[in-house]
Amino acid sequence: MRLATGAKASRILGVGSFQPERIVTNDELSQKMDTTDEWIRERVGIAERRFAGPDEKLVDMAVMAGSKALANSGLSPSDVDTVILANCTMPTQIPNGAAQVADRIGIKAAGAFDLNAACAGFCYALGTASDLVRSGSARRVLVIGAEKLTDWVNPVDRANAIIFADGAGAAVVGPSEEAGIGPVVWGSAGDMVDMIGMTAERHIYQEGQSVFRWATTRIAPIALQALEAAGLQPSDVDVLIPHQANLRIIESIAKKLRAKGAREDMVVADDIVKSGNTSSASIPMAMDHMREAGRIKPGDVALLVGFGAGLSYAGQVVICP
Amino acid sequence: MSEKPSDTEILEGLAEIVEEVAGVATEDVTAEKSFVDDLDIDSLSMVEIAVQAEDKFGVKIPDDELANLKTVGDAVKYISTNA
């Protein structure tokens, strides 16, 4: 039997993101439930977030972000043959989202599948895309993280409605002569499945303190493992992009990496302040926003780490496009 | 720690952790103070304090136990009993 021949290495060729227009401030939320701007900023670090409208679907946001990533990479739809849509908030189990997103972007007969690893989804999908390119199963892969979390949150639940938001981020992955995506370090902790889940009313809940403890103790070591797998040191990291779950978790991860030698001038993603927690969309969206703002430049070494329901986690090093 | 620490040592160690996590001066961290009401420490900072106390004193402080530790004295007693 003959085997496919893949690329020597893979890299991110372009990134893009999309957010709904509607900005929701903390003050607006505090009119609907018992919370305040100060409380939200102190506990989770969010100042505002975006909510999709009733007619704005997860796949619509995915199409927008995917198209932008494609444009950013300078490629056309025919250059891509595979679409992976990381998400955990599709309104239906059938059909999946990836096939319709591929079709609407104009990627003909794409290999297309959804991937659910909750807030770790983008890093799982990116690792999968990289390996598809390297194995020869795919030429170029459009990886999208898109979520409409507001469909699954009790709008007056003061613990969760202030955190979760909507949006999409995407990256195009293709062949490269030099390594642009490091080995993925991924795993799960299914014994802690009950820490994040859905209520009988199908609303998202999380055990705040337990999740915080897990994220602030277990995720920095995963990030360090991803660095080690790529043969890099903490001091090599130019940009740290953790899943945008909570600013205090992000700061804790950054602090732990700095204690292990990461630089003081390492840029740390804080997109949560303006975007809230968008689950699988948060990492590519943060990367795209930082690129637009000039906070990261092509060639920067970025350390990505996602973590969330499952529990599941994944991280890898990438070179910024 | 190899030897079981005295309550005074636990209080001192705990005060250092509270100062580092929440910026409360060590001399303000006394046994009768309530973490939430007197020291203005929120639930997430309590988790950070618990994690550091676990490392420092070799004790397990699960989240459901954490909820019972209202005062600094409660925490000292818990650590003393379980270390």
mmCIF file of C-alpha atoms in Angstrom, chain B:
data_model
loop_
_atom_site.group_PDB
_atom_site.id
_atom_site.type_symbol
_atom_site.label_atom_id
_atom_site.label_comp_id
_atom_site.label_asym_id
_atom_site.label_seq_id
_atom_site.Cartn_x
_atom_site.Cartn_y
_atom_site.Cartn_z
ATOM 1 C CA MET B 1 8.168 21.004 56.571
ATOM 2 C CA SER B 2 9.843 18.135 58.343
ATOM 3 C CA GLU B 3 8.650 19.078 61.823
ATOM 4 C CA LYS B 4 5.108 20.033 62.604
ATOM 5 C CA PRO B 5 4.984 23.842 62.753
ATOM 6 C CA SER B 6 3.633 25.666 65.812
ATOM 7 C CA ASP B 7 0.462 27.724 65.525
ATOM 8 C CA THR B 8 2.602 30.873 65.659
ATOM 9 C CA GLU B 9 4.690 29.626 62.751
ATOM 10 C CA ILE B 10 1.557 28.773 60.792
ATOM 11 C CA LEU B 11 0.099 32.225 61.427
ATOM 12 C CA GLU B 12 3.336 33.892 60.314
ATOM 13 C CA GLY B 13 3.548 31.751 57.200
ATOM 14 C CA LEU B 14 -0.105 32.336 56.380
ATOM 15 C CA ALA B 15 0.301 36.096 56.853
ATOM 16 C CA GLU B 16 3.149 36.113 54.327
ATOM 17 C CA ILE B 17 0.976 34.277 51.816
ATOM 18 C CA VAL B 18 -1.972 36.627 52.388
ATOM 19 C CA GLU B 19 0.316 39.618 51.882
ATOM 20 C CA GLU B 20 1.689 38.193 48.651
ATOM 21 C CA VAL B 21 -1.703 37.217 47.212
ATOM 22 C CA ALA B 22 -3.920 40.060 48.425
ATOM 23 C CA GLY B 23 -1.531 42.846 49.420
ATOM 24 C CA VAL B 24 -2.679 42.860 53.056
ATOM 25 C CA ALA B 25 0.092 43.877 55.503
ATOM 26 C CA THR B 26 1.277 40.869 57.541
ATOM 27 C CA GLU B 27 0.595 42.607 60.870
ATOM 28 C CA ASP B 28 -3.081 42.913 59.912
ATOM 29 C CA VAL B 29 -3.403 39.160 59.473
ATOM 30 C CA THR B 30 -4.412 38.109 62.975
ATOM 31 C CA ALA B 31 -6.381 35.096 64.207
ATOM 32 C CA GLU B 32 -9.723 36.808 64.793
ATOM 33 C CA LYS B 33 -9.888 38.478 61.349
ATOM 34 C CA SER B 34 -12.412 37.279 58.796
ATOM 35 C CA PHE B 35 -10.855 36.780 55.374
ATOM 36 C CA VAL B 36 -13.868 38.166 53.547
ATOM 37 C CA ASP B 37 -15.283 40.797 55.913
ATOM 38 C CA ASP B 38 -12.111 42.170 57.544
ATOM 39 C CA LEU B 39 -9.366 41.538 55.007
ATOM 40 C CA ASP B 40 -11.531 42.025 51.885
ATOM 41 C CA ILE B 41 -10.271 38.821 50.271
ATOM 42 C CA ASP B 42 -12.479 37.392 47.514
ATOM 43 C CA SER B 43 -13.212 33.748 46.717
ATOM 44 C CA LEU B 44 -10.582 33.502 43.976
ATOM 45 C CA SER B 45 -7.856 34.967 46.177
ATOM 46 C CA MET B 46 -8.877 32.440 48.839
ATOM 47 C CA VAL B 47 -8.113 29.691 46.318
ATOM 48 C CA GLU B 48 -4.677 31.196 45.651
ATOM 49 C CA ILE B 49 -4.004 31.412 49.392
ATOM 50 C CA ALA B 50 -5.116 27.790 49.858
ATOM 51 C CA VAL B 51 -2.867 26.562 47.030
ATOM 52 C CA GLN B 52 0.147 28.349 48.482
ATOM 53 C CA ALA B 53 -0.656 27.152 52.011
ATOM 54 C CA GLU B 54 -0.861 23.580 50.696
ATOM 55 C CA ASP B 55 2.643 23.885 49.245
ATOM 56 C CA LYS B 56 4.058 25.598 52.313
ATOM 57 C CA PHE B 57 2.573 23.376 55.006
ATOM 58 C CA GLY B 58 2.132 20.081 53.139
ATOM 59 C CA VAL B 59 -1.610 19.996 53.780
ATOM 60 C CA LYS B 60 -4.641 19.476 51.494
ATOM 61 C CA ILE B 61 -7.308 22.167 51.580
ATOM 62 C CA PRO B 62 -10.154 21.065 49.258
ATOM 63 C CA ASP B 63 -12.594 23.726 48.019
ATOM 64 C CA ASP B 64 -15.437 22.451 50.226
ATOM 65 C CA GLU B 65 -13.185 22.742 53.302
ATOM 66 C CA LEU B 66 -12.057 26.158 52.157
ATOM 67 C CA ALA B 67 -15.608 27.444 52.462
ATOM 68 C CA ASN B 68 -15.515 26.663 56.205
ATOM 69 C CA LEU B 69 -12.368 28.670 56.870
ATOM 70 C CA LYS B 70 -13.985 32.003 57.717
ATOM 71 C CA THR B 71 -11.275 33.498 59.902
ATOM 72 C CA VAL B 72 -7.491 33.412 59.893
ATOM 73 C CA GLY B 73 -7.756 31.437 63.137
ATOM 74 C CA ASP B 74 -9.940 28.808 61.404
ATOM 75 C CA ALA B 75 -7.240 28.379 58.774
ATOM 76 C CA VAL B 76 -4.447 28.116 61.358
ATOM 77 C CA LYS B 77 -6.431 25.482 63.242
ATOM 78 C CA TYR B 78 -7.194 23.518 60.057
ATOM 79 C CA ILE B 79 -3.556 23.544 58.973
ATOM 80 C CA SER B 80 -2.352 22.643 62.465
ATOM 81 C CA THR B 81 -4.749 19.694 62.642
ATOM 82 C CA ASN B 82 -4.099 18.386 59.132
ATOM 83 C CA ALA B 83 -0.412 19.137 58.533
#
